[in-house]
Short mmCIF file of N, CA and C in Angstrom, two decimals:
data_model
loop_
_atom_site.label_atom_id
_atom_site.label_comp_id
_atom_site.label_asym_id
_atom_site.label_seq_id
_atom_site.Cartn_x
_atom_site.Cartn_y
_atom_site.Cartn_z
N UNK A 1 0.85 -1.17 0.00
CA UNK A 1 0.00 0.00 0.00
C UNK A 1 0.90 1.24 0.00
N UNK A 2 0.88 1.83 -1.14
CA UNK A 2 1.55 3.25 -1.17
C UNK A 2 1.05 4.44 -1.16
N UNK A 3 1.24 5.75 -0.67
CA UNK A 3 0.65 7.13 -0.64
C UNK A 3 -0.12 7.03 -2.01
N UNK A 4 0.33 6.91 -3.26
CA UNK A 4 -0.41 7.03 -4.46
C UNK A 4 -1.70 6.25 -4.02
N UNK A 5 -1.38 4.72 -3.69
CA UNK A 5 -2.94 4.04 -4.05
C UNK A 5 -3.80 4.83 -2.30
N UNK A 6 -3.57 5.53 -1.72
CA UNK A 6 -4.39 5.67 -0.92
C UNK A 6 -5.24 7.00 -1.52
N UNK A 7 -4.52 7.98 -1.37
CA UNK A 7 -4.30 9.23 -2.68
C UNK A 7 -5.60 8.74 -3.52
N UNK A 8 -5.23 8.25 -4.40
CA UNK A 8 -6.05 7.42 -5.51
C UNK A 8 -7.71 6.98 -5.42
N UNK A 9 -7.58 6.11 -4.01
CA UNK A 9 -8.79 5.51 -3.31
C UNK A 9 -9.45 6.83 -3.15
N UNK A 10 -9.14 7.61 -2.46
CA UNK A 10 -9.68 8.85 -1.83
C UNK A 10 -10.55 9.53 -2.75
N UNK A 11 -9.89 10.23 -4.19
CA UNK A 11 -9.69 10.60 -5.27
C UNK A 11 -11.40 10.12 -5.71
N UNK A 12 -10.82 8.95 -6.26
CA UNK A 12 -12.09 8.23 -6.43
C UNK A 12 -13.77 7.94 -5.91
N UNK A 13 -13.64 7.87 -4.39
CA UNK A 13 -14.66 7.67 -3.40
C UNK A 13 -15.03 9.11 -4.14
N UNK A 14 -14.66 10.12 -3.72
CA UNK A 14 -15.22 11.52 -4.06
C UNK A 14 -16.02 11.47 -5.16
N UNK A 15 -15.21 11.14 -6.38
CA UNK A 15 -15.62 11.25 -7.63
C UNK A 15 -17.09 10.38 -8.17
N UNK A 16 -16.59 9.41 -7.61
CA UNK A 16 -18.22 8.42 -7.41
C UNK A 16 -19.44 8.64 -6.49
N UNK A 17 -19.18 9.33 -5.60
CA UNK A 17 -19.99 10.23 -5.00
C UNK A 17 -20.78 11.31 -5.53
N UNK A 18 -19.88 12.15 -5.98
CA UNK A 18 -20.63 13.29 -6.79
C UNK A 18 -20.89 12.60 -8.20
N UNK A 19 -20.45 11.66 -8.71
CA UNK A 19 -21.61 10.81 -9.76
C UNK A 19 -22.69 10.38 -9.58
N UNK A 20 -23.24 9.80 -8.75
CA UNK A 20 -24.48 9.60 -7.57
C UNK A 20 -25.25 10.66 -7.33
N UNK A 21 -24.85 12.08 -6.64
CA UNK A 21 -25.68 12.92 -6.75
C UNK A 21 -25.62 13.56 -7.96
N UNK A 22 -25.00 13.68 -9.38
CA UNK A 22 -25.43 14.10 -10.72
C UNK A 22 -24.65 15.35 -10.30
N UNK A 23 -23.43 15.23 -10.20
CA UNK A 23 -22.93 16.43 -9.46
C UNK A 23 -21.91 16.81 -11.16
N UNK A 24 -21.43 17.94 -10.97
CA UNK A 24 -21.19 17.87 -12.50
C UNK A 24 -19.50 17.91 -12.37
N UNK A 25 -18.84 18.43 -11.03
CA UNK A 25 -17.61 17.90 -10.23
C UNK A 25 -17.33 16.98 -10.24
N UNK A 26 -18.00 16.13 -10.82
CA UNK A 26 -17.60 13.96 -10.83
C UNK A 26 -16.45 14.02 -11.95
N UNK A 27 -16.71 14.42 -12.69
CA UNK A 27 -15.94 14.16 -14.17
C UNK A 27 -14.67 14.72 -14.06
N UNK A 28 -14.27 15.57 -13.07
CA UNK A 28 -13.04 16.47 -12.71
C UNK A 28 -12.43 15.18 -11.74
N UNK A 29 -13.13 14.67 -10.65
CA UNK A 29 -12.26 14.11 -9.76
C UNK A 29 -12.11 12.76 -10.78
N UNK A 30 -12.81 11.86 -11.68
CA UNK A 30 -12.82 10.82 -12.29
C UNK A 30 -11.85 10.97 -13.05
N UNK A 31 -11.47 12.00 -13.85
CA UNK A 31 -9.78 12.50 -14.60
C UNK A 31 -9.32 12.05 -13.91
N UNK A 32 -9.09 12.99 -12.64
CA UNK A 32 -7.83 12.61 -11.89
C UNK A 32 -7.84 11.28 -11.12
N UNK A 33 -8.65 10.67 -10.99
CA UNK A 33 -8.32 9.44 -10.27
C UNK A 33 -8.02 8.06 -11.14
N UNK A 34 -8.12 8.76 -12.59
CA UNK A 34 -7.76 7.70 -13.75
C UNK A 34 -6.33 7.87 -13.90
N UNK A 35 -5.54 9.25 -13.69
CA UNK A 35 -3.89 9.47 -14.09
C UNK A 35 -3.59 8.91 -12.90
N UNK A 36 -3.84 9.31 -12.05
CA UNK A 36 -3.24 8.17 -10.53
C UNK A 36 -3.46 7.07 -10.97
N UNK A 37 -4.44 6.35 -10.96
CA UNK A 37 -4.44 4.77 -11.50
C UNK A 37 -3.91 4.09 -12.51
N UNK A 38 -3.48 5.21 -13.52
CA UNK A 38 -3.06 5.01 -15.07
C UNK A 38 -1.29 4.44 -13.87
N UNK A 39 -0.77 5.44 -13.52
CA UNK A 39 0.33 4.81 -12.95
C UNK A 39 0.76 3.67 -11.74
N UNK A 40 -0.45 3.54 -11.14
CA UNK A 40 -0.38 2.64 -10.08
C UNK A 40 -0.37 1.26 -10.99
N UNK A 41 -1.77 1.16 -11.94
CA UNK A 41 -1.73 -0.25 -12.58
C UNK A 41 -0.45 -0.54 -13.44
N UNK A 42 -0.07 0.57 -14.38
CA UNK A 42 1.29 0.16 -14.81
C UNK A 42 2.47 -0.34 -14.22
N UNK A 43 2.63 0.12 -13.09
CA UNK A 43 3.19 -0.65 -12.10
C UNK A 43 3.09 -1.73 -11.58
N UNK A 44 2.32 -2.29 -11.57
CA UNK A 44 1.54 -3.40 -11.07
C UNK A 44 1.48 -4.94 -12.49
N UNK A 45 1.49 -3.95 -13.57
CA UNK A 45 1.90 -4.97 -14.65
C UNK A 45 0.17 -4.98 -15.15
N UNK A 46 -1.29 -4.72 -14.78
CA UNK A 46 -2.32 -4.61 -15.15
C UNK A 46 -1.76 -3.70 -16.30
N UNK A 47 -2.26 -3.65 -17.56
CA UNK A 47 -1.79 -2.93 -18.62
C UNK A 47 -3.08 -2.85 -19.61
N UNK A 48 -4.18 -3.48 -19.05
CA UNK A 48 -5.19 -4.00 -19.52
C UNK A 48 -5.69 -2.58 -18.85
N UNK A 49 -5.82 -2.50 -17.70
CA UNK A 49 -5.89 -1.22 -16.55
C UNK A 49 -5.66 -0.11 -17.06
N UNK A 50 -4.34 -0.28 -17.46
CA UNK A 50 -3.74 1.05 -17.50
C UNK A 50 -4.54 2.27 -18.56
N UNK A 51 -4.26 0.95 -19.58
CA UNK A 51 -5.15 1.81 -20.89
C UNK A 51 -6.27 2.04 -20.58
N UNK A 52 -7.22 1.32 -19.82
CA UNK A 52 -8.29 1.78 -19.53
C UNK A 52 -8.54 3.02 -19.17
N UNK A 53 -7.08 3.38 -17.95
CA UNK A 53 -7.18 4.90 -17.48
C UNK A 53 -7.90 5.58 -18.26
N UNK A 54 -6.87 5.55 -19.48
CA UNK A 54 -6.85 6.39 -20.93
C UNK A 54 -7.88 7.13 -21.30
N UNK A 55 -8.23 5.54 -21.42
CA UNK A 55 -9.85 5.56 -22.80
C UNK A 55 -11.01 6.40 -21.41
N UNK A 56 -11.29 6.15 -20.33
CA UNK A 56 -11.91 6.77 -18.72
C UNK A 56 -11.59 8.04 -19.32
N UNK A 57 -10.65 8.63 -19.86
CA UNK A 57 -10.49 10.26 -19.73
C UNK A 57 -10.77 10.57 -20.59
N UNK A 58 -11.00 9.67 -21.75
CA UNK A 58 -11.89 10.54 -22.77
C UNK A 58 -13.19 10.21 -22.71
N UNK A 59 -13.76 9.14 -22.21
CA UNK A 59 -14.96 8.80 -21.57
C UNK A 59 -15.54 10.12 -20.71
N UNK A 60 -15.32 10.19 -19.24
CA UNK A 60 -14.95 11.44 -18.87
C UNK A 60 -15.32 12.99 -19.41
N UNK A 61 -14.30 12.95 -20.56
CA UNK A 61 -14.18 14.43 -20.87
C UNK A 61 -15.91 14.60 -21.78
N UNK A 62 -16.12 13.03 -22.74
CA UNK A 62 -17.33 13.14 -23.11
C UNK A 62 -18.56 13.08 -22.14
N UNK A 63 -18.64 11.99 -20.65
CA UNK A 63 -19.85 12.61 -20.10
C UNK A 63 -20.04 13.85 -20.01
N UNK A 64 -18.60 14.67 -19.38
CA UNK A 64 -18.69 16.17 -19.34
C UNK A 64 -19.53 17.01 -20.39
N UNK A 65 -18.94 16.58 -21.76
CA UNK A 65 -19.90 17.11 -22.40
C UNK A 65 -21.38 16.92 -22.44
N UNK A 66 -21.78 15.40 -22.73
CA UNK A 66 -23.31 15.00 -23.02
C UNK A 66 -24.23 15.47 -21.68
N UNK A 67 -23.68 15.39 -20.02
CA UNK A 67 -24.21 16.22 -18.93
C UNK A 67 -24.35 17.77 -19.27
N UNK A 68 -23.43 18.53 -19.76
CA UNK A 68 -23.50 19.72 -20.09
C UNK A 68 -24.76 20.23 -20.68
N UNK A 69 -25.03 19.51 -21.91
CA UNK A 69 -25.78 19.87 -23.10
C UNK A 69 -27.08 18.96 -22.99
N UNK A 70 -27.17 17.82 -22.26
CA UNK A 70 -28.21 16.89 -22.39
C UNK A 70 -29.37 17.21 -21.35
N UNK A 71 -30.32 16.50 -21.84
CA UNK A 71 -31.88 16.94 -21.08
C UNK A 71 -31.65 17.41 -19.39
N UNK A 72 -32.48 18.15 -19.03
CA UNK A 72 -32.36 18.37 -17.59
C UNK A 72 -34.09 18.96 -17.30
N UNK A 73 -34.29 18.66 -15.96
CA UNK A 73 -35.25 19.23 -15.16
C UNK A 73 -35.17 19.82 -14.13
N UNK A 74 -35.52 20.81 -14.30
CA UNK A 74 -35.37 21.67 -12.45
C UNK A 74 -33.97 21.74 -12.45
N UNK A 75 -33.12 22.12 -13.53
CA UNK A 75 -31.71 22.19 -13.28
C UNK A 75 -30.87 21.25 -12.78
N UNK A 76 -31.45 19.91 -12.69
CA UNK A 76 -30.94 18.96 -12.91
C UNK A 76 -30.58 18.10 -13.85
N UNK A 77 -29.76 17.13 -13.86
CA UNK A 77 -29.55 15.94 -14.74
C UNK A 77 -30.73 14.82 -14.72
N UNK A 78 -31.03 14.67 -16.32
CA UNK A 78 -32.20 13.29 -15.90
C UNK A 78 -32.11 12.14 -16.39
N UNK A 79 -31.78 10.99 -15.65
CA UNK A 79 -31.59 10.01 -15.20
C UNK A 79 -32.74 9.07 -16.41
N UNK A 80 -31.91 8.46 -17.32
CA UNK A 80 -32.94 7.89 -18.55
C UNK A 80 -32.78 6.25 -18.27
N UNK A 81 -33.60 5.59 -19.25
CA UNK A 81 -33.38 4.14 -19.00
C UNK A 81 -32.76 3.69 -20.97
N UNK A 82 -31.73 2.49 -21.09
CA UNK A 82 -32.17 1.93 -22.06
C UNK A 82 -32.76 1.10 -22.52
N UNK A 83 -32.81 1.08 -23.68
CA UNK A 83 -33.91 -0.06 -24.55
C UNK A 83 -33.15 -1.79 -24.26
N UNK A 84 -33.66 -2.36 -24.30
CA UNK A 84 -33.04 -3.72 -24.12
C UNK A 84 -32.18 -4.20 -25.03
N UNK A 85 -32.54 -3.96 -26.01
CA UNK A 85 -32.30 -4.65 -27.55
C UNK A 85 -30.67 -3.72 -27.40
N UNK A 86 -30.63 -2.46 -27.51
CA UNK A 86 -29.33 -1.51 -27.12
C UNK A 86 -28.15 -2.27 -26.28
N UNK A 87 -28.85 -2.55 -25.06
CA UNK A 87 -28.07 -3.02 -23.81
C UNK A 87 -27.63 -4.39 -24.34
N UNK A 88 -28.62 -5.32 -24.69
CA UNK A 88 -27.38 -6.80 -24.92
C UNK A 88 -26.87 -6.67 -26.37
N UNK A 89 -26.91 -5.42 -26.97
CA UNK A 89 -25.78 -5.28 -28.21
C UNK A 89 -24.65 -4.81 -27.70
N UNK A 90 -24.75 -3.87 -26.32
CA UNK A 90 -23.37 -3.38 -26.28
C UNK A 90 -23.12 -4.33 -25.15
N UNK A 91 -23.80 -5.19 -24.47
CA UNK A 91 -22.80 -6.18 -23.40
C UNK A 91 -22.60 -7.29 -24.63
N UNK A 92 -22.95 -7.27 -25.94
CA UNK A 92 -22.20 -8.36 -26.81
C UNK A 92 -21.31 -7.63 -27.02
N UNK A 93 -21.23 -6.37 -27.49
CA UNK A 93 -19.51 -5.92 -28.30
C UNK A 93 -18.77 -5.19 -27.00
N UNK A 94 -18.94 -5.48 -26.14
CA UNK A 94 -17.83 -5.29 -25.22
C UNK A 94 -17.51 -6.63 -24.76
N UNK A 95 -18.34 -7.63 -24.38
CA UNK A 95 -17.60 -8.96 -24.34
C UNK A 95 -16.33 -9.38 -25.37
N UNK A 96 -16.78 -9.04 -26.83
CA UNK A 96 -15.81 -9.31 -28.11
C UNK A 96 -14.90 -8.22 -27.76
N UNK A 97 -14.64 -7.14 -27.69
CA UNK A 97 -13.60 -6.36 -27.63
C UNK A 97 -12.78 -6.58 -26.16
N UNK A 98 -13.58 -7.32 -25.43
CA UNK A 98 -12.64 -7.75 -24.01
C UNK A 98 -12.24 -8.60 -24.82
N UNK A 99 -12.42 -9.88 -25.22
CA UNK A 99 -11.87 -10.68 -25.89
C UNK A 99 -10.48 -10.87 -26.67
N UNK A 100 -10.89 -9.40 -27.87
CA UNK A 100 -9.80 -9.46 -28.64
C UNK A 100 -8.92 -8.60 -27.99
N UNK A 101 -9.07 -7.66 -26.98
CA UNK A 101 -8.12 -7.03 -26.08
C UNK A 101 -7.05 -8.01 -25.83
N UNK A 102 -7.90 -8.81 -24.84
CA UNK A 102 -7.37 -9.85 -23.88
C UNK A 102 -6.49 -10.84 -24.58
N UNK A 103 -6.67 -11.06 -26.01
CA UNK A 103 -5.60 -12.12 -26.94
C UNK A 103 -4.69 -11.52 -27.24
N UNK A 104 -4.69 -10.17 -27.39
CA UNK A 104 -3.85 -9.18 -27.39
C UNK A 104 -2.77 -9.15 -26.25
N UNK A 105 -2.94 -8.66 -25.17
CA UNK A 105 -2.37 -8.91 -24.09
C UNK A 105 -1.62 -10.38 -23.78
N UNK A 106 -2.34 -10.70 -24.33
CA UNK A 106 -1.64 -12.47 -23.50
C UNK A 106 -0.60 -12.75 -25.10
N UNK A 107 -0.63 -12.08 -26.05
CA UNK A 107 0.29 -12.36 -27.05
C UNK A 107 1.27 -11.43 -26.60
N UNK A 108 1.10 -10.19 -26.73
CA UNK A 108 2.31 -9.06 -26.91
C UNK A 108 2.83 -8.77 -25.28
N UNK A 109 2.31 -9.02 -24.82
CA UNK A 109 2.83 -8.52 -23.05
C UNK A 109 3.45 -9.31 -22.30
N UNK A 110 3.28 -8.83 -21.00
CA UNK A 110 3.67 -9.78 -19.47
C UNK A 110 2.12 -9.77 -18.99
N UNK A 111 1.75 -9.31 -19.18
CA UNK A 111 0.63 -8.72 -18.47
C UNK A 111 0.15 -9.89 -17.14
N UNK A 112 -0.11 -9.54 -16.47
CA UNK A 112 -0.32 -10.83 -15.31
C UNK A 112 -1.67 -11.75 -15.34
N UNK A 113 -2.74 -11.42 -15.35
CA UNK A 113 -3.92 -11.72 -15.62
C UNK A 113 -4.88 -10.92 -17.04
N UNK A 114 -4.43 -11.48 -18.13
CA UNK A 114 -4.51 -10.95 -19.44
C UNK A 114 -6.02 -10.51 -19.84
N UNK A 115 -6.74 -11.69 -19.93
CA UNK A 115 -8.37 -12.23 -19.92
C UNK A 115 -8.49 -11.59 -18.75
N UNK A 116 -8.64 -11.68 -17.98
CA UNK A 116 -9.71 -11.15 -16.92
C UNK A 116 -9.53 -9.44 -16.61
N UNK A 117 -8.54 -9.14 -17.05
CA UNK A 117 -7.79 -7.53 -16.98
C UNK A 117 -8.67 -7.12 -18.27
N UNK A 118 -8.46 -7.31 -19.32
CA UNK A 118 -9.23 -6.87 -20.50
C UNK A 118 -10.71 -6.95 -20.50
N UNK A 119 -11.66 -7.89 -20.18
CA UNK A 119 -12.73 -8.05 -19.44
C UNK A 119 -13.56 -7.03 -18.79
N UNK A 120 -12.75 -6.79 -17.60
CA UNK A 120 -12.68 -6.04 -16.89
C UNK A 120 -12.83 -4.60 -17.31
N UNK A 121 -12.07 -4.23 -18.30
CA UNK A 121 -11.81 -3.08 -18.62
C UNK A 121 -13.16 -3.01 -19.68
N UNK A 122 -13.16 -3.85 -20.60
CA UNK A 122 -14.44 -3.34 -21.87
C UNK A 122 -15.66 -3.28 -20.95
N UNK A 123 -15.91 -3.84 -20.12
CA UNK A 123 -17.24 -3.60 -19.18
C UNK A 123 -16.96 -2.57 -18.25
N UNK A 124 -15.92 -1.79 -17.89
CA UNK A 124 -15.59 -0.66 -16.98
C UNK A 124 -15.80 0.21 -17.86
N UNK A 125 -15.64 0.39 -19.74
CA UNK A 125 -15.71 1.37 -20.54
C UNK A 125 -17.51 1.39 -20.60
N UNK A 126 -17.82 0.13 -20.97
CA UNK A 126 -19.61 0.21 -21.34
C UNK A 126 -20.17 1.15 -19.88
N UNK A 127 -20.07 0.70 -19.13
CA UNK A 127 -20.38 1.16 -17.79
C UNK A 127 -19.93 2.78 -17.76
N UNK A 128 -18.87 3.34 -18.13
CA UNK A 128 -19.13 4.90 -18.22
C UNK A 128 -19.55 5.21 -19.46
N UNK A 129 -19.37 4.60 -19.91
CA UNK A 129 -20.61 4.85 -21.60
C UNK A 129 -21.87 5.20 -20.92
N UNK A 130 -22.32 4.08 -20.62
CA UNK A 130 -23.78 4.15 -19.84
C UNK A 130 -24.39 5.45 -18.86
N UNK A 131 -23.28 5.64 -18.10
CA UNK A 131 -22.89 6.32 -17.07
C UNK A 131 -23.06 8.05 -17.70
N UNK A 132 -22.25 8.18 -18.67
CA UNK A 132 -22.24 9.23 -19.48
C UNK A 132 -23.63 10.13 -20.32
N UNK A 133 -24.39 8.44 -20.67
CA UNK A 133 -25.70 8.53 -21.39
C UNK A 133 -27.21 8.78 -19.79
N UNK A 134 -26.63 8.57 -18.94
CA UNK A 134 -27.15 8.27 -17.61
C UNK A 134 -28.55 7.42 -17.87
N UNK A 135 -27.68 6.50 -18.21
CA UNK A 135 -28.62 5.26 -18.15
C UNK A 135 -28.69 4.96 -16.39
N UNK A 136 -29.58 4.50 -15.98
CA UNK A 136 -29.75 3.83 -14.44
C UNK A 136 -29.38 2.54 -14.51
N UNK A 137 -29.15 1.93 -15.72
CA UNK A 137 -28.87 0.25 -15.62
C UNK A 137 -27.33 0.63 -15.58
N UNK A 138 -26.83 1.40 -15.28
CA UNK A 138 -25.06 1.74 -15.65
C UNK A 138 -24.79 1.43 -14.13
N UNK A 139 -25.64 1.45 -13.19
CA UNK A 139 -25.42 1.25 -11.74
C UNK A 139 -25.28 -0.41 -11.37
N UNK A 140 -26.29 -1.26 -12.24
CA UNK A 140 -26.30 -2.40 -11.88
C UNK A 140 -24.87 -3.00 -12.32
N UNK A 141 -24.75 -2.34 -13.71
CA UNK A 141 -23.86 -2.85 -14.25
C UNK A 141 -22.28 -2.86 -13.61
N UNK A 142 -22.05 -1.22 -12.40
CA UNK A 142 -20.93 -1.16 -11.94
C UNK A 142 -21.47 -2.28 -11.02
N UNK A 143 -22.39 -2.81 -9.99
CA UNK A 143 -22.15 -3.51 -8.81
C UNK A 143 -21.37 -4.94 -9.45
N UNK A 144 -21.65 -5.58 -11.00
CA UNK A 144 -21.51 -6.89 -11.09
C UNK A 144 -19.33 -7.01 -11.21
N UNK A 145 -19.23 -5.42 -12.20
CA UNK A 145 -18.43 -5.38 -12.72
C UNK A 145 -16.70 -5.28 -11.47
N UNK A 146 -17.80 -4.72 -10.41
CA UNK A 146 -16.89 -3.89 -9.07
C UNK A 146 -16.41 -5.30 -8.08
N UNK A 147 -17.89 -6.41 -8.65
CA UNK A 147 -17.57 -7.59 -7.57
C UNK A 147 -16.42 -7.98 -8.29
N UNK A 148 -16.12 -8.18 -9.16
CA UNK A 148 -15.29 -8.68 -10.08
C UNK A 148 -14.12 -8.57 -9.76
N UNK A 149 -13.78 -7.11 -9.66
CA UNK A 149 -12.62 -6.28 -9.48
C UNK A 149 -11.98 -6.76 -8.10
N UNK A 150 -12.88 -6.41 -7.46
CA UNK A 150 -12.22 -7.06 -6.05
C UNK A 150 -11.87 -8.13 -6.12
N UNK A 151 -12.09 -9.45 -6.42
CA UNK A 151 -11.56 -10.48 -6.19
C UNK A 151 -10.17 -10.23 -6.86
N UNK A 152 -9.94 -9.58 -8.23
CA UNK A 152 -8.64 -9.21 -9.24
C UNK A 152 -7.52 -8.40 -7.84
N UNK A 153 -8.07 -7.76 -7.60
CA UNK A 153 -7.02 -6.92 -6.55
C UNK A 153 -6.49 -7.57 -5.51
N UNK A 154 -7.38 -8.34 -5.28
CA UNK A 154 -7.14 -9.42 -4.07
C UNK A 154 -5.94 -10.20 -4.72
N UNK A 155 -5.97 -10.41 -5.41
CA UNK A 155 -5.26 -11.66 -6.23
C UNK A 155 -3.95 -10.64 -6.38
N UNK A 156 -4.07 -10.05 -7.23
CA UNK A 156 -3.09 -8.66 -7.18
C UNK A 156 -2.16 -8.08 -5.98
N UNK A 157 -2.81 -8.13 -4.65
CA UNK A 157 -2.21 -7.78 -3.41
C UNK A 157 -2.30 -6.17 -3.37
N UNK A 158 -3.60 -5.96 -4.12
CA UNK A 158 -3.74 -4.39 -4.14
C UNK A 158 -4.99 -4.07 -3.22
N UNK A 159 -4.53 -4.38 -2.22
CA UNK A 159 -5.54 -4.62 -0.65
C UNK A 159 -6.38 -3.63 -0.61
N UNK A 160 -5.74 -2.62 -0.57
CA UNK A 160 -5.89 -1.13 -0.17
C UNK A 160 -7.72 -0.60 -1.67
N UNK A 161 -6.84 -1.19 -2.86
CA UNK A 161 -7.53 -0.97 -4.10
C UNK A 161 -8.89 -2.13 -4.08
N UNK A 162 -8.79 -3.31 -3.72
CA UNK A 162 -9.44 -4.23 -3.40
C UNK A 162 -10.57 -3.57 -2.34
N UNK A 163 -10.45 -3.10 -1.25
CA UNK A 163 -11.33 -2.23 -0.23
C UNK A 163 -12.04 -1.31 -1.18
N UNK A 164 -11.40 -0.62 -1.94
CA UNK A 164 -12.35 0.62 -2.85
C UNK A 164 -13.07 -0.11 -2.90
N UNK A 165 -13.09 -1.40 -4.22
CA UNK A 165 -13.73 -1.74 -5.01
C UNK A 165 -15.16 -2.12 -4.36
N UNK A 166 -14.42 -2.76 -3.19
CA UNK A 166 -15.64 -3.17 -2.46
C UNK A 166 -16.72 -2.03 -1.55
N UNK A 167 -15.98 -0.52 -1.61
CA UNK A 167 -16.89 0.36 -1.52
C UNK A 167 -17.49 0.83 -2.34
N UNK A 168 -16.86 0.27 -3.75
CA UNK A 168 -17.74 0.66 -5.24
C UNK A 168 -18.84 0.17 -5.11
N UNK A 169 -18.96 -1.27 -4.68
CA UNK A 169 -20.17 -2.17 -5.14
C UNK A 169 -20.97 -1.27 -3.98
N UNK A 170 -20.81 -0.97 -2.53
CA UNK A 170 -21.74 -0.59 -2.03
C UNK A 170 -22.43 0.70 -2.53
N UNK A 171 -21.22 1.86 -3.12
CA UNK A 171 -21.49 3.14 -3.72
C UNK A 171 -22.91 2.94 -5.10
N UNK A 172 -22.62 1.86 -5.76
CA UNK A 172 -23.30 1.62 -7.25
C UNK A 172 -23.93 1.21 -6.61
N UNK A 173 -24.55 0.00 -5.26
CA UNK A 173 -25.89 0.05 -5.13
C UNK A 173 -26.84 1.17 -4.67
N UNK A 174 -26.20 2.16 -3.92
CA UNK A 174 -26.82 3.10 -3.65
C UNK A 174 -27.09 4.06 -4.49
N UNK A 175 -25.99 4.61 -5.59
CA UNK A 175 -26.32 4.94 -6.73
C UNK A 175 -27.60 4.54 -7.28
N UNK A 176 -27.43 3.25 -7.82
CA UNK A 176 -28.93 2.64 -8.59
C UNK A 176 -30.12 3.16 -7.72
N UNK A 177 -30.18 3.09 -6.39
CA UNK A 177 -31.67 3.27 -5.38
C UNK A 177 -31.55 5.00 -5.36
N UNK A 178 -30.38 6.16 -5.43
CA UNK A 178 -30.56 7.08 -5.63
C UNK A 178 -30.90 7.73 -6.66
N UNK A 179 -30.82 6.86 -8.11
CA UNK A 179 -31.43 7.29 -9.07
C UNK A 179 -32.73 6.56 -9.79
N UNK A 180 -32.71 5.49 -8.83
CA UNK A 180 -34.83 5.10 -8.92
C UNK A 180 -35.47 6.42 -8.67
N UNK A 181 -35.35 6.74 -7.15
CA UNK A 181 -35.99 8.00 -6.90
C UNK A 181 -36.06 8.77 -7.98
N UNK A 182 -34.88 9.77 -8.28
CA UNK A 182 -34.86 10.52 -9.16
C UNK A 182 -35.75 10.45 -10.27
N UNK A 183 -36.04 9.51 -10.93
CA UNK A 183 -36.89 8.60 -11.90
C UNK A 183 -38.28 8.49 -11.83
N UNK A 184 -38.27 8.11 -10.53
CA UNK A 184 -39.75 8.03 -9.98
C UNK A 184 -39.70 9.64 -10.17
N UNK A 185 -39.16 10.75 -9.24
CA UNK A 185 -39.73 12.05 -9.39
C UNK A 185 -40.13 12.34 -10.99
N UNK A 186 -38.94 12.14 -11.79
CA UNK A 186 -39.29 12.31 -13.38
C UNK A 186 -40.60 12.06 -13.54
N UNK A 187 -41.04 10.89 -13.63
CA UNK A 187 -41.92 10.58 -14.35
C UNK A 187 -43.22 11.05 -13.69
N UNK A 188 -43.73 11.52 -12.39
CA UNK A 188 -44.59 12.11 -11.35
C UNK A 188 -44.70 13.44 -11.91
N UNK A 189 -43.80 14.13 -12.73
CA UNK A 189 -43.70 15.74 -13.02
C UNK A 189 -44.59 15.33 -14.15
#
């Protein structure tokens, strides 16, 4: 456990917080808790991770935008659902692009856990996709994706990062039940 990954943890909790309340400060602390992580996982030999940082900051810079400019009520952000048919097209082409990530990795790298790092990551991208579009299923989707993670960190010896994760899953369930409400109010107006 080093100053960075605590740093980092911290960073993060915030940032997922003010994602939860539709705070428009999320996307500022979510930058920065992706360049901290961009270097912790490189270190660590996750490289599957790392890039993920990456692709998170332009993810990121685009919720920033689509929150900016996209529907609102009462000066808020509003909290939409998707279509089904949408949702298992993009949990099919993020499965395939974890996939061909992940053959990737396990050809050209060291990478430590190749498949499950790449995985990981195309469903961490769909999930701020989602997140970005403020889908409410983007919540379920972090609790399955966050259980995941933890067990990876565990395995990893990234204890400290392993604890987030496992405050992720509690953060994304509360997320999801803080933006039912929201939803419910929507649709009552």
């Amino acid at each position: 456990m080093s100053n960075l990954e605590i740093f980092a943890v911290l960073i993060s909790i915030i940032g997922v917080s003010l994602t939860i309340k539709r705070n428009m400060w999320c996307w500022g602390f979510n930058v920065f808790a992706c360049v901290l992580y961009a270097y912790l996982f490189f270190n660590f030999k996750l490289y599957g991770e790392t890039i993920l940082q990456f692709f998170f900051v332009g993810m990121n810079l685009y919720g920033l935008y689509v929150w900016l400019t996209g529907k609102r009520q009462d000066h808020e952000i509003r909290v939409e659902t998707i279509n089904i048919k949408s949702m298992y097209l993009h949990i099919i082409l993020a499965s395939i692009g974890g996939l061909c990530f992940g053959m990737f990795l396990k050809q050209f790298t060291d990478a430590s856990v190749p498949m499950l790092d790449s995985q990981l990551a195309a469903f961490s991208l769909l999930g701020t996709y989602w997140t970005s579009r403020k889908y409410i299923e983007t919540w379920i989707l972090w609790i399955v994706v966050d259980i995941v993670y933890v067990g990876m960190f565990i395995y990893k010896e990234l204890l400290l990062t392993a604890g987030l994760y496992a405050v992720f899953v509690g953060l994304a369930a509360y997320g999801w039940w803080q933006w039912q409400q929201v939803k419910r109010n929507q649709i009552a107006m």
